[in-house]
JSON list of C-alpha atoms in Angstrom, two decimals:
[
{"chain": "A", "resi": 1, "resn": "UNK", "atom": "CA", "xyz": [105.54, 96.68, 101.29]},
{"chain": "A", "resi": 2, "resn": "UNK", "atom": "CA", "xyz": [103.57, 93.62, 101.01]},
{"chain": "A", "resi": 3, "resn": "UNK", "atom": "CA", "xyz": [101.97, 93.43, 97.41]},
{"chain": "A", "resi": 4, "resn": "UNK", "atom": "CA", "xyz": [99.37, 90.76, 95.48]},
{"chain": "A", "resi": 5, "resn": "UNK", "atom": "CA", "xyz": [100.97, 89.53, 92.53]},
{"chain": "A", "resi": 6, "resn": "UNK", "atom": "CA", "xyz": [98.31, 88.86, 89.77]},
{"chain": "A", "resi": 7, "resn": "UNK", "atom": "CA", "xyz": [98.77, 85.30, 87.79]},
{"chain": "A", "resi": 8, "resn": "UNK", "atom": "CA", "xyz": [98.43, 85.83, 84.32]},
{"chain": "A", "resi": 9, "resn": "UNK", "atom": "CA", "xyz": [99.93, 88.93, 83.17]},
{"chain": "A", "resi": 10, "resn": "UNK", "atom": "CA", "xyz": [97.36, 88.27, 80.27]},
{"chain": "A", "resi": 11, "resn": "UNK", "atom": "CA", "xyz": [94.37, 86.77, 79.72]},
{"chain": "A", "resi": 12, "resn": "UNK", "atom": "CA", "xyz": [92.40, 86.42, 76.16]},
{"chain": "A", "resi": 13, "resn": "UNK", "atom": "CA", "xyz": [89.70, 84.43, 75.82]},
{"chain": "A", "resi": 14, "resn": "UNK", "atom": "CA", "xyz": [86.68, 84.13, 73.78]},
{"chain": "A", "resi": 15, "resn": "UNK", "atom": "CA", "xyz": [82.91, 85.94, 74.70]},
{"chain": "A", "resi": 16, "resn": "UNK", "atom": "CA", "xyz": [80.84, 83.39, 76.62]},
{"chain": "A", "resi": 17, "resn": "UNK", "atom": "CA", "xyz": [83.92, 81.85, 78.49]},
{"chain": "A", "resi": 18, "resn": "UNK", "atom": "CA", "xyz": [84.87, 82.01, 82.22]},
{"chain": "A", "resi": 19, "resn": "UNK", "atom": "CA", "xyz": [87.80, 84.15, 83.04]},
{"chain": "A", "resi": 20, "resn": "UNK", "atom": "CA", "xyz": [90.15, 83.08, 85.77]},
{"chain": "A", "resi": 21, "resn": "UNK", "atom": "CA", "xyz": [92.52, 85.48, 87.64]},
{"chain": "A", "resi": 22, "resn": "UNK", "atom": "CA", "xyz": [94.71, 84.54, 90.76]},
{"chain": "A", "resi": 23, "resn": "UNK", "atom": "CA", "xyz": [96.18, 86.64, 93.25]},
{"chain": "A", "resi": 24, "resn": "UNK", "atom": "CA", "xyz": [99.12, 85.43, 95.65]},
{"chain": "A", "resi": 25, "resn": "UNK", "atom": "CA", "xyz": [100.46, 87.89, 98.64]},
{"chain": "A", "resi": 26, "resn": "UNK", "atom": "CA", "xyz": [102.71, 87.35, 101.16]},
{"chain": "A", "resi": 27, "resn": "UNK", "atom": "CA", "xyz": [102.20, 88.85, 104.69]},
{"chain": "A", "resi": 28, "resn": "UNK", "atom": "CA", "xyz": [98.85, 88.42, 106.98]},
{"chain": "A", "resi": 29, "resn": "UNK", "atom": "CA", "xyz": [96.21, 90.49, 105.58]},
{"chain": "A", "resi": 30, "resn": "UNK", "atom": "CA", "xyz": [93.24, 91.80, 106.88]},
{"chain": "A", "resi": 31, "resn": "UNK", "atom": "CA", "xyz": [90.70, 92.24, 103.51]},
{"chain": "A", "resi": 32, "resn": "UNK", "atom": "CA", "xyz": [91.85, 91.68, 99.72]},
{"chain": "A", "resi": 33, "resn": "UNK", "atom": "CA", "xyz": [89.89, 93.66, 97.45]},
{"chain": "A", "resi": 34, "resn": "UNK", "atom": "CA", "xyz": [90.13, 93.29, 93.30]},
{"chain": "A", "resi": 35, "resn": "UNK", "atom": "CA", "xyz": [89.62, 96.43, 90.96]},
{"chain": "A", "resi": 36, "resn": "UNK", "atom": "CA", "xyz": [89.17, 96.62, 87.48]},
{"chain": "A", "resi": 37, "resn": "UNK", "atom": "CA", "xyz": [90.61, 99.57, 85.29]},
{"chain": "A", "resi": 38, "resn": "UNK", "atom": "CA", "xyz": [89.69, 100.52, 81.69]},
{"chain": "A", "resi": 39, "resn": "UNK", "atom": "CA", "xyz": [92.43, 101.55, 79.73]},
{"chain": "A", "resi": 40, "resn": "UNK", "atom": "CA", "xyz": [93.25, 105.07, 80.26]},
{"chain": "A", "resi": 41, "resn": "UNK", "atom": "CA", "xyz": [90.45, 105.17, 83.06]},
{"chain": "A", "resi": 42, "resn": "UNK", "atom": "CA", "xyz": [90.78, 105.24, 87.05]},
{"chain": "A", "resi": 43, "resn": "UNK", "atom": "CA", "xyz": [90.30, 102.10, 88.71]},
{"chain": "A", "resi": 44, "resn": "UNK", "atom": "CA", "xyz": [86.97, 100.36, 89.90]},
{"chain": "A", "resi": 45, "resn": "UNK", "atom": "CA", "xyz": [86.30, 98.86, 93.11]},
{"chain": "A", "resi": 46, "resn": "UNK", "atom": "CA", "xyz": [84.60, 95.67, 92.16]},
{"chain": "A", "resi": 47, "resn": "UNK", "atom": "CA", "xyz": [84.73, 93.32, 95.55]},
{"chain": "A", "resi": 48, "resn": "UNK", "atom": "CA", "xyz": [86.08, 93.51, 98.98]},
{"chain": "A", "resi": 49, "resn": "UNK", "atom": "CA", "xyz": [86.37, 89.76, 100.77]},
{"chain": "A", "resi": 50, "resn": "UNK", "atom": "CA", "xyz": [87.43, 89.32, 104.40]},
{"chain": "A", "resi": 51, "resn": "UNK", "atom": "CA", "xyz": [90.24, 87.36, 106.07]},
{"chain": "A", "resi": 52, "resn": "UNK", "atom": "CA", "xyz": [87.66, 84.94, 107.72]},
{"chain": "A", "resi": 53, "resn": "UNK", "atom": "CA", "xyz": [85.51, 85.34, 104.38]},
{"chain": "A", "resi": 54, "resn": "UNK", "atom": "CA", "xyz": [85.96, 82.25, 101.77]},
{"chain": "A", "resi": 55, "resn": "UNK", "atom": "CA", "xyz": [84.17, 83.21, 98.76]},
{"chain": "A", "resi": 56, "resn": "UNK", "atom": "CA", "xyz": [82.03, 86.04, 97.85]},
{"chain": "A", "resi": 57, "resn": "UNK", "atom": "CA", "xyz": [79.85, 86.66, 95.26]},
{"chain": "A", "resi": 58, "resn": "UNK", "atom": "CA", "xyz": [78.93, 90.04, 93.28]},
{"chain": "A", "resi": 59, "resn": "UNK", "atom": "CA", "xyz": [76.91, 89.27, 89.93]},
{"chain": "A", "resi": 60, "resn": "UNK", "atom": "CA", "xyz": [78.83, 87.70, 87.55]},
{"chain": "A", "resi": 61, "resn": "UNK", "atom": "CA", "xyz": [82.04, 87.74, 90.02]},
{"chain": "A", "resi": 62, "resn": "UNK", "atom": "CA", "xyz": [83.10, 85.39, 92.21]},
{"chain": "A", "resi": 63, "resn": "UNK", "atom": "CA", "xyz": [86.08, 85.89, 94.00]},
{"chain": "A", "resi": 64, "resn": "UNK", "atom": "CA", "xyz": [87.37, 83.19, 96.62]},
{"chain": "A", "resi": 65, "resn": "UNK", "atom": "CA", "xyz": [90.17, 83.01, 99.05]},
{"chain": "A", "resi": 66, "resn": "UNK", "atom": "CA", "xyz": [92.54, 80.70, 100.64]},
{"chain": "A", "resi": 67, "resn": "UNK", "atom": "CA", "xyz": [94.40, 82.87, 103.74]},
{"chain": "A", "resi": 68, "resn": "UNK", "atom": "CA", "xyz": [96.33, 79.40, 104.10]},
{"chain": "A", "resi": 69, "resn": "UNK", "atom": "CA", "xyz": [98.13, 79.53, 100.71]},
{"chain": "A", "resi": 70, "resn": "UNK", "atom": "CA", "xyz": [97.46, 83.01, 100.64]},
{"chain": "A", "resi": 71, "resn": "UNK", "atom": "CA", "xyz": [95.85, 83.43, 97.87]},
{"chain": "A", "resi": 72, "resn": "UNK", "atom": "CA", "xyz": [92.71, 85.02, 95.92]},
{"chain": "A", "resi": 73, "resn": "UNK", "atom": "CA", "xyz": [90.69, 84.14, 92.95]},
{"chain": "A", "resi": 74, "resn": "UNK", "atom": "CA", "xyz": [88.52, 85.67, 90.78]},
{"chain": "A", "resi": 75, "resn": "UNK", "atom": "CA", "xyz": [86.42, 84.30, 88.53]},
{"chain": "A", "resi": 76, "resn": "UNK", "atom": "CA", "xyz": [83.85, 86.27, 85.75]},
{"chain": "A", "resi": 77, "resn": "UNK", "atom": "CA", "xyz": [81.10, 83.80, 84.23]},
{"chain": "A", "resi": 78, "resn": "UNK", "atom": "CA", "xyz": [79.68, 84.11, 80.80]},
{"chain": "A", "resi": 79, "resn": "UNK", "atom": "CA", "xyz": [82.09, 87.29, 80.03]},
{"chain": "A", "resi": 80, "resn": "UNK", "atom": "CA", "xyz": [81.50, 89.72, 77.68]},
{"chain": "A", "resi": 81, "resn": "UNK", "atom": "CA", "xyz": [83.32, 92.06, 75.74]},
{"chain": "A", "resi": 82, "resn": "UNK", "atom": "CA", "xyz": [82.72, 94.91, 78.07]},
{"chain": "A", "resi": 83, "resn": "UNK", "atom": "CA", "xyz": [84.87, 92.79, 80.63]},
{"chain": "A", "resi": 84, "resn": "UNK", "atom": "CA", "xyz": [88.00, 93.87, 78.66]},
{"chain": "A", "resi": 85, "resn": "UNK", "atom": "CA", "xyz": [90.32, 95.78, 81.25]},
{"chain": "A", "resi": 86, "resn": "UNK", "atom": "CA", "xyz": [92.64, 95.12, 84.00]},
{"chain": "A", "resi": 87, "resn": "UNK", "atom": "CA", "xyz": [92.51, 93.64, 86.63]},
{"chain": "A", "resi": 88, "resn": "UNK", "atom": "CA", "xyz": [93.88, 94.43, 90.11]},
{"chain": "A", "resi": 89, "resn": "UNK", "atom": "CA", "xyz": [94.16, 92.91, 93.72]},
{"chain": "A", "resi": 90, "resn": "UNK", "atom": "CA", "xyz": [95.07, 94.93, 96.53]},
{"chain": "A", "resi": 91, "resn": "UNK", "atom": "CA", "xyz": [95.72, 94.24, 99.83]},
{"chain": "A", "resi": 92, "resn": "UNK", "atom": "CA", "xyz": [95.84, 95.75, 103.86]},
{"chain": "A", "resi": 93, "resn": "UNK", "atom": "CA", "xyz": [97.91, 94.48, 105.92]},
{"chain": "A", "resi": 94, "resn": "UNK", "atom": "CA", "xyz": [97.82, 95.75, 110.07]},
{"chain": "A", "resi": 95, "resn": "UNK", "atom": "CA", "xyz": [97.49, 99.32, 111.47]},
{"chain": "A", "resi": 96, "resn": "UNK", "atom": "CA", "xyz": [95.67, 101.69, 108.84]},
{"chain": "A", "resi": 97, "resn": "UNK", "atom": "CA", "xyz": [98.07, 101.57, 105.92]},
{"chain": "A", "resi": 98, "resn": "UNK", "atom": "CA", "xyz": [96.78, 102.28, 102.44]},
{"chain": "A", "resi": 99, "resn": "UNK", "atom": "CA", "xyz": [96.21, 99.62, 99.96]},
{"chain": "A", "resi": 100, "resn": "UNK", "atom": "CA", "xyz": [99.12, 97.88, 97.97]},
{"chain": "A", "resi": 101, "resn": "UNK", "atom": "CA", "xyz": [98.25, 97.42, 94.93]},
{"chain": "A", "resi": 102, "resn": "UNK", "atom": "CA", "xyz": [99.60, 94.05, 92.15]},
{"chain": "A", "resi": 103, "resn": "UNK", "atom": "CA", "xyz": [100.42, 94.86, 88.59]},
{"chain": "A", "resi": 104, "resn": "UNK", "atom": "CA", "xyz": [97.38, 93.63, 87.31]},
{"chain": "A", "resi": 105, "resn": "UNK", "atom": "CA", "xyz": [95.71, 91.35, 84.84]},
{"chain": "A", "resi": 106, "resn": "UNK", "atom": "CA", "xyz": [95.35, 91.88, 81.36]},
{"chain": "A", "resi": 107, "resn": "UNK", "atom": "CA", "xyz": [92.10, 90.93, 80.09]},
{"chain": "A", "resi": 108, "resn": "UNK", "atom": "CA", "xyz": [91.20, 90.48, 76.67]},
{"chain": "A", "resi": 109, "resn": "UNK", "atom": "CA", "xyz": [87.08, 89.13, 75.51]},
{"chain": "A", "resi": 110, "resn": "UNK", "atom": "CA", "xyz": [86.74, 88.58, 71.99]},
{"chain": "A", "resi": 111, "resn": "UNK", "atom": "CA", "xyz": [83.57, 88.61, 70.74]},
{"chain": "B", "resi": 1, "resn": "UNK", "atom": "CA", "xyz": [76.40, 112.55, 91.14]},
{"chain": "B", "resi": 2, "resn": "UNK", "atom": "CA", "xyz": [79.21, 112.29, 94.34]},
{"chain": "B", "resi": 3, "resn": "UNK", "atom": "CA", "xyz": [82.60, 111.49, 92.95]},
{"chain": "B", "resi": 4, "resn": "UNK", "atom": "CA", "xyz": [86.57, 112.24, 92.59]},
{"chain": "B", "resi": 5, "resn": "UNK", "atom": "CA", "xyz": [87.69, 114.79, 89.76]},
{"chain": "B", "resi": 6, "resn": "UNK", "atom": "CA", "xyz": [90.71, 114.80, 88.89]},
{"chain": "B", "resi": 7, "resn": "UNK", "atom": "CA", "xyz": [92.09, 117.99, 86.56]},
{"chain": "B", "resi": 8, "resn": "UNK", "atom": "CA", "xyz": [93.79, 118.47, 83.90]},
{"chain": "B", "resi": 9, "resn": "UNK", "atom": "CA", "xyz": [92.92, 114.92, 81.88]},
{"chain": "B", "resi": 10, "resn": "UNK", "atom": "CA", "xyz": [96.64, 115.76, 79.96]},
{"chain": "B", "resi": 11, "resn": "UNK", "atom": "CA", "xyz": [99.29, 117.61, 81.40]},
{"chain": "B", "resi": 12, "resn": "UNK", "atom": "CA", "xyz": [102.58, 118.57, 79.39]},
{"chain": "B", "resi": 13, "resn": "UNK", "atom": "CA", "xyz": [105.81, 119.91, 82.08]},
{"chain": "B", "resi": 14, "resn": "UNK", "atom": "CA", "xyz": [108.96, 121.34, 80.49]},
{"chain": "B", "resi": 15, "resn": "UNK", "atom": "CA", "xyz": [112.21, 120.43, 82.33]},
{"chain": "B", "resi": 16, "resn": "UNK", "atom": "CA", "xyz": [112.71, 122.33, 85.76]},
{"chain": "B", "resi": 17, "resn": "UNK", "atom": "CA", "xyz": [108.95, 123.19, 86.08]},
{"chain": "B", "resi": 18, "resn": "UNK", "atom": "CA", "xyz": [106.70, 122.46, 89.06]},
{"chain": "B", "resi": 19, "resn": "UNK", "atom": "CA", "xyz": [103.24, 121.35, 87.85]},
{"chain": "B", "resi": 20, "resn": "UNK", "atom": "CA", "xyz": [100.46, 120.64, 90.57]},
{"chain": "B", "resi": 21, "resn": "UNK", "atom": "CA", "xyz": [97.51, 117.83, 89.48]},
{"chain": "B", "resi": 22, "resn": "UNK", "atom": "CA", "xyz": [93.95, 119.04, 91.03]},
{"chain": "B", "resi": 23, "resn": "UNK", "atom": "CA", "xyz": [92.01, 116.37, 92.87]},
{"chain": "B", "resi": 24, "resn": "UNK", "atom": "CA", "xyz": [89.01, 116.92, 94.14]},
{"chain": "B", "resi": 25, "resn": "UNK", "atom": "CA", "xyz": [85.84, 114.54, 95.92]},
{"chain": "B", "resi": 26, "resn": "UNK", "atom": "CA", "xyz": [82.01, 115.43, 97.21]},
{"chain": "B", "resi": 27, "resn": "UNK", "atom": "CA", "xyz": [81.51, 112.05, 98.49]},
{"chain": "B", "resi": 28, "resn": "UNK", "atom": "CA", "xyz": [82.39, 113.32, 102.22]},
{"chain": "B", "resi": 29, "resn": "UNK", "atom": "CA", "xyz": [85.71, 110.95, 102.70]},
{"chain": "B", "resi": 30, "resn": "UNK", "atom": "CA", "xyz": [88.14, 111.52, 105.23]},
{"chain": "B", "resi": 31, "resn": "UNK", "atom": "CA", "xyz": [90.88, 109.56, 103.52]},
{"chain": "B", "resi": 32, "resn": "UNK", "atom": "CA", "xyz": [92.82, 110.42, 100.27]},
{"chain": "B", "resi": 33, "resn": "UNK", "atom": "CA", "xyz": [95.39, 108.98, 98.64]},
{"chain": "B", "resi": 34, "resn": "UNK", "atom": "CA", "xyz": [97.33, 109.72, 95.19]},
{"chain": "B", "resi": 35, "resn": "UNK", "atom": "CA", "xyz": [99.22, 106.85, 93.12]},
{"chain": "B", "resi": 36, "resn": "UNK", "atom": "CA", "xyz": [101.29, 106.42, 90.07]},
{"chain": "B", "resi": 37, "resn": "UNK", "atom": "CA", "xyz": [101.14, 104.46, 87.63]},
{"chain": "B", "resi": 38, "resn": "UNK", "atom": "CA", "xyz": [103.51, 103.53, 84.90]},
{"chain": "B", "resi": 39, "resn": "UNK", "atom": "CA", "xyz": [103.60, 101.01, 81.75]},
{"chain": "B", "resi": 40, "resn": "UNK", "atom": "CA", "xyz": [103.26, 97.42, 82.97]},
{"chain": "B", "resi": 41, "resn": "UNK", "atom": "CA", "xyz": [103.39, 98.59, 86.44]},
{"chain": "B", "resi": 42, "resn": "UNK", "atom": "CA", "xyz": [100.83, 98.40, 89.51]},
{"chain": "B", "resi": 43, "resn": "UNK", "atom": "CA", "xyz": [99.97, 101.47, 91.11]},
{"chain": "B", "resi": 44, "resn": "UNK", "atom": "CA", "xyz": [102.54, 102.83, 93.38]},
{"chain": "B", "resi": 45, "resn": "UNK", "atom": "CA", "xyz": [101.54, 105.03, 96.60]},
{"chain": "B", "resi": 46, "resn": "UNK", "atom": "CA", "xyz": [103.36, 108.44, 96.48]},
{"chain": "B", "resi": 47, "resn": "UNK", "atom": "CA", "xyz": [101.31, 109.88, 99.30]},
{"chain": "B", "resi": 48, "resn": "UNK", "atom": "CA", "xyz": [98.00, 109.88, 101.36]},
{"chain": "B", "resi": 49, "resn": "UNK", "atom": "CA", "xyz": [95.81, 111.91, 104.03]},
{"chain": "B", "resi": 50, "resn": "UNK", "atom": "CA", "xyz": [93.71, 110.46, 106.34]},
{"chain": "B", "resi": 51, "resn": "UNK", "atom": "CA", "xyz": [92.51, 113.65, 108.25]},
{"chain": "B", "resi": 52, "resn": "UNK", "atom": "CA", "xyz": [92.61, 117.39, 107.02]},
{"chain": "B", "resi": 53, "resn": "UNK", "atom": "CA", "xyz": [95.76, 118.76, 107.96]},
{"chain": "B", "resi": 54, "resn": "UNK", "atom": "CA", "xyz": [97.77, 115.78, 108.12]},
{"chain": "B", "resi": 55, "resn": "UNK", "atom": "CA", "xyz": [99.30, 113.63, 105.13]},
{"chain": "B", "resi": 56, "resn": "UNK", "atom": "CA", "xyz": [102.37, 110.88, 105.37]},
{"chain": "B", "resi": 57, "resn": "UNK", "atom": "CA", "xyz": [104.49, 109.90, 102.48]},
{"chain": "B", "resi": 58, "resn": "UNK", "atom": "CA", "xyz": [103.88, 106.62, 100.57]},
{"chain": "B", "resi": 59, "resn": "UNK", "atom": "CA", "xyz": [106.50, 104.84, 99.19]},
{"chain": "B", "resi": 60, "resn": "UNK", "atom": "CA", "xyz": [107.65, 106.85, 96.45]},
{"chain": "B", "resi": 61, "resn": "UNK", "atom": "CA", "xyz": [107.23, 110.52, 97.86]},
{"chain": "B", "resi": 62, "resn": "UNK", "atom": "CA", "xyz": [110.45, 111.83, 96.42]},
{"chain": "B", "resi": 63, "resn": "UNK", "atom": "CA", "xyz": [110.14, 114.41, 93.66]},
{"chain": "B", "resi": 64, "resn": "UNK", "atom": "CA", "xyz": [106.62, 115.34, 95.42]},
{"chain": "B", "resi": 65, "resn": "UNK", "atom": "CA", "xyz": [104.18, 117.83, 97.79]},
{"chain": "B", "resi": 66, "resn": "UNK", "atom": "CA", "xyz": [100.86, 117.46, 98.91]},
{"chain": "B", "resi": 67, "resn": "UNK", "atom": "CA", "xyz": [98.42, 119.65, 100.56]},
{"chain": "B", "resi": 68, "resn": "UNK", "atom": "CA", "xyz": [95.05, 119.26, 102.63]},
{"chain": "B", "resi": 69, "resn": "UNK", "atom": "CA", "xyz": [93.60, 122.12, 103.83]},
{"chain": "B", "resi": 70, "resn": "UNK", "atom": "CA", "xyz": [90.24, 121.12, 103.06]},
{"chain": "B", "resi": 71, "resn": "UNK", "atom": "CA", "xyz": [88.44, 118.00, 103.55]},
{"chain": "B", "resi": 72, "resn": "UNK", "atom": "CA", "xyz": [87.25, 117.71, 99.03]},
{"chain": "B", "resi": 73, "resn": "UNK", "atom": "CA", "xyz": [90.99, 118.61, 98.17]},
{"chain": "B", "resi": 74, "resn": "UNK", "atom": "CA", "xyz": [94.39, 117.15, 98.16]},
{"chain": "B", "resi": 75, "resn": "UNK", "atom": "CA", "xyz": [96.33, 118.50, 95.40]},
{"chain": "B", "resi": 76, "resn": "UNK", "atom": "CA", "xyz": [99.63, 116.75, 93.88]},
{"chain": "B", "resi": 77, "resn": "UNK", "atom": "CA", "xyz": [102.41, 119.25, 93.06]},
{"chain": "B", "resi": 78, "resn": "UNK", "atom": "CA", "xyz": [105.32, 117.44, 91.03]},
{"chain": "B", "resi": 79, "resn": "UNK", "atom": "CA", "xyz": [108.47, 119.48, 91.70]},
{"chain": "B", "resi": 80, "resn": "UNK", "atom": "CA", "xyz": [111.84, 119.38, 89.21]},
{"chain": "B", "resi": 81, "resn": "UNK", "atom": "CA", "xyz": [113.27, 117.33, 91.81]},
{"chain": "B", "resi": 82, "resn": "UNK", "atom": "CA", "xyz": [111.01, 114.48, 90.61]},
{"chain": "B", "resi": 83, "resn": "UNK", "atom": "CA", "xyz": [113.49, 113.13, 87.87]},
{"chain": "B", "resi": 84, "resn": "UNK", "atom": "CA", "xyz": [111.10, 111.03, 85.10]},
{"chain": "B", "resi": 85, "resn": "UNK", "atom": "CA", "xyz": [107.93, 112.38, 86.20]},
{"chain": "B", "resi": 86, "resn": "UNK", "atom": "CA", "xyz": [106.20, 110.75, 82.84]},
{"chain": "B", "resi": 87, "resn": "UNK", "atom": "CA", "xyz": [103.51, 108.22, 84.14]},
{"chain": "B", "resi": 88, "resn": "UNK", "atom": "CA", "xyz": [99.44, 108.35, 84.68]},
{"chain": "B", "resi": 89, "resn": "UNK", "atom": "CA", "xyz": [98.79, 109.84, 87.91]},
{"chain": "B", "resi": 90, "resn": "UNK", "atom": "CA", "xyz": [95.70, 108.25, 90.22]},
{"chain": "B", "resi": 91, "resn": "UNK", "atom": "CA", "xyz": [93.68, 109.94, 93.07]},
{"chain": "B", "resi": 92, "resn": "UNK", "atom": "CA", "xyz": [91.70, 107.99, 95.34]},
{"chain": "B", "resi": 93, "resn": "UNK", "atom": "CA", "xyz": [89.62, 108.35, 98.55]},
{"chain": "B", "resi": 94, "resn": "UNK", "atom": "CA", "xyz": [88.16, 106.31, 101.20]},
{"chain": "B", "resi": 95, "resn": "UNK", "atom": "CA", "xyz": [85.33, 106.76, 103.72]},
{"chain": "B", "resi": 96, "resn": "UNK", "atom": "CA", "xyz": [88.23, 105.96, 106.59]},
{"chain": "B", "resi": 97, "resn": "UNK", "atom": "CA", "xyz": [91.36, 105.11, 107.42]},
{"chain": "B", "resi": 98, "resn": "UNK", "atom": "CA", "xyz": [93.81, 102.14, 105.25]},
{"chain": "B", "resi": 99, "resn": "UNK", "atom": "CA", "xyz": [92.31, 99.01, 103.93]},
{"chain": "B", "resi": 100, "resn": "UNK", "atom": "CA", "xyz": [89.27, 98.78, 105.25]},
{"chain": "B", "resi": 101, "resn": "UNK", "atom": "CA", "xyz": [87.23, 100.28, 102.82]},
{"chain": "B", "resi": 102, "resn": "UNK", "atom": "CA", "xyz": [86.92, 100.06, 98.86]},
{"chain": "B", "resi": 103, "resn": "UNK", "atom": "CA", "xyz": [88.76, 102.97, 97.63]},
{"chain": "B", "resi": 104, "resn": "UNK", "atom": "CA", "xyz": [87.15, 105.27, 94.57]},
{"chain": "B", "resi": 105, "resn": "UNK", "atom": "CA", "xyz": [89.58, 106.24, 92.09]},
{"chain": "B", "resi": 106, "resn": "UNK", "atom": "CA", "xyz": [89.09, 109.50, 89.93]},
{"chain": "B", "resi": 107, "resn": "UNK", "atom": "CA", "xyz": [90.05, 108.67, 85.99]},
{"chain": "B", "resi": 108, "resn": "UNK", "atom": "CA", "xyz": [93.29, 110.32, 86.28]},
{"chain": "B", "resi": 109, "resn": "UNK", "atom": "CA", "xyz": [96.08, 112.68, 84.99]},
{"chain": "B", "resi": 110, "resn": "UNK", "atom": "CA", "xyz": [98.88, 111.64, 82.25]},
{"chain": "B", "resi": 111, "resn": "UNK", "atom": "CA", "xyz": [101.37, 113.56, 82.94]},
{"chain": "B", "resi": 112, "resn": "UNK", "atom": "CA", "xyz": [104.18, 114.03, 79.66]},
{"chain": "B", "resi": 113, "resn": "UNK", "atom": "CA", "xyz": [108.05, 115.61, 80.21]},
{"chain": "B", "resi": 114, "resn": "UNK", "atom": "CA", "xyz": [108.34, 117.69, 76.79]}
]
């Protein structure tokens, strides 16, 4: 299956800084979407962007993407320490096949 | 409030023992799906429903049954068969079909061999 891989496996900065998470993927997609899980808690959808989409924001989030090096960013400004969590891209590819899901993020704000 | 609950929050299985994981959702979705989810890992797709009556297997459907016989419910059953069943187990649903919609999880299962 094709799968987002999420670049770092960890993250830790400090409370006020931006946070910067990548997401590569391999095959044509159709939407990439990034989630953000708690520990111990179900995921969150946070932000759907289109193939013919190159950035969108939501709040705090920006998330951008590059279908020619197939890749996604996303980017949290001025993060807090309720931003702690994980953070997960996920991808559709053709037909109506569920969402693959990357390994995720790990993001740590210390306040 | 519309939403996915998923029951029990903890669930202990001896060896050999079928356990089944409840999921249930109000929000009126036609699509459900249930993941795992172990240490370090992403969430793997064990299997999903996109109408009542119908469900396909994901990629890790061994060791597993589903049911949907009602639109709100698509409970997991994990049978013996399903080797190192240990892991944190995810329900989802969608208003359709795949990928084109943002999915909404319910806050899941653990699920311990003892």
């Amino acid at each position: 299956s094709q799968q987002g891989e999420e670049d770092p496996q960890a993250l830790s900065i400090q409370e006020g800084e931006n946070a910067t998470m990548n997401c590569s993927y391999k095959t044509s997609i159709n939407n990439l979407q990034w989630y953000r899980q708690n520990s111990g808690r179900g995921l969150v959808h946070l932000i759907l962007i289109r193939s013919n989409e190159r950035e969108k924001h939501s709040g705090r989030l920006r998330v951008t993407l590059d279908t020619s090096k197939k890749s996604s960013s996303l980017l949290i400004t001025a993060s807090r320490a309720a931003d702690t969590a994980s953070y997960f891209c996920a991808t559709g590819g053709s037909g109506n096949t569920p969402l693959v899901f990357g390994k995720g993020t790990r993001l740590s704000v210390i306040a | 409030d519309g939403g996915i609950t998923q029951s029990p929050k903890y669930l202990f299985r001896k060896e050999g023992q079928n356990v089944t994981l409840s999921c249930e959702q109000n929000l009126n979705h036609d699509a459900m799906y249930w993941y795992r989810q172990d240490p370090g890992q992403g969430l793997r797709l064990i299997y999903y429903s996109q109408i009542v009556n119908d469900f396909q297997k994901g990629d890790i459907a061994e060791g597993y049954s589903v049911s949907r016989e009602k639109k709100e419910s698509f409970p997991l059953t994990v049978t013996s068969a399903q080797k190192n069943p240990t892991a944190f187990y995810l329900c989802a649903s969608s208003p359709g079909q795949g990928y084109h919609y943002g999915y909404t999880f319910g806050s899941g299962t653990r699920l311990t061999v003892v």
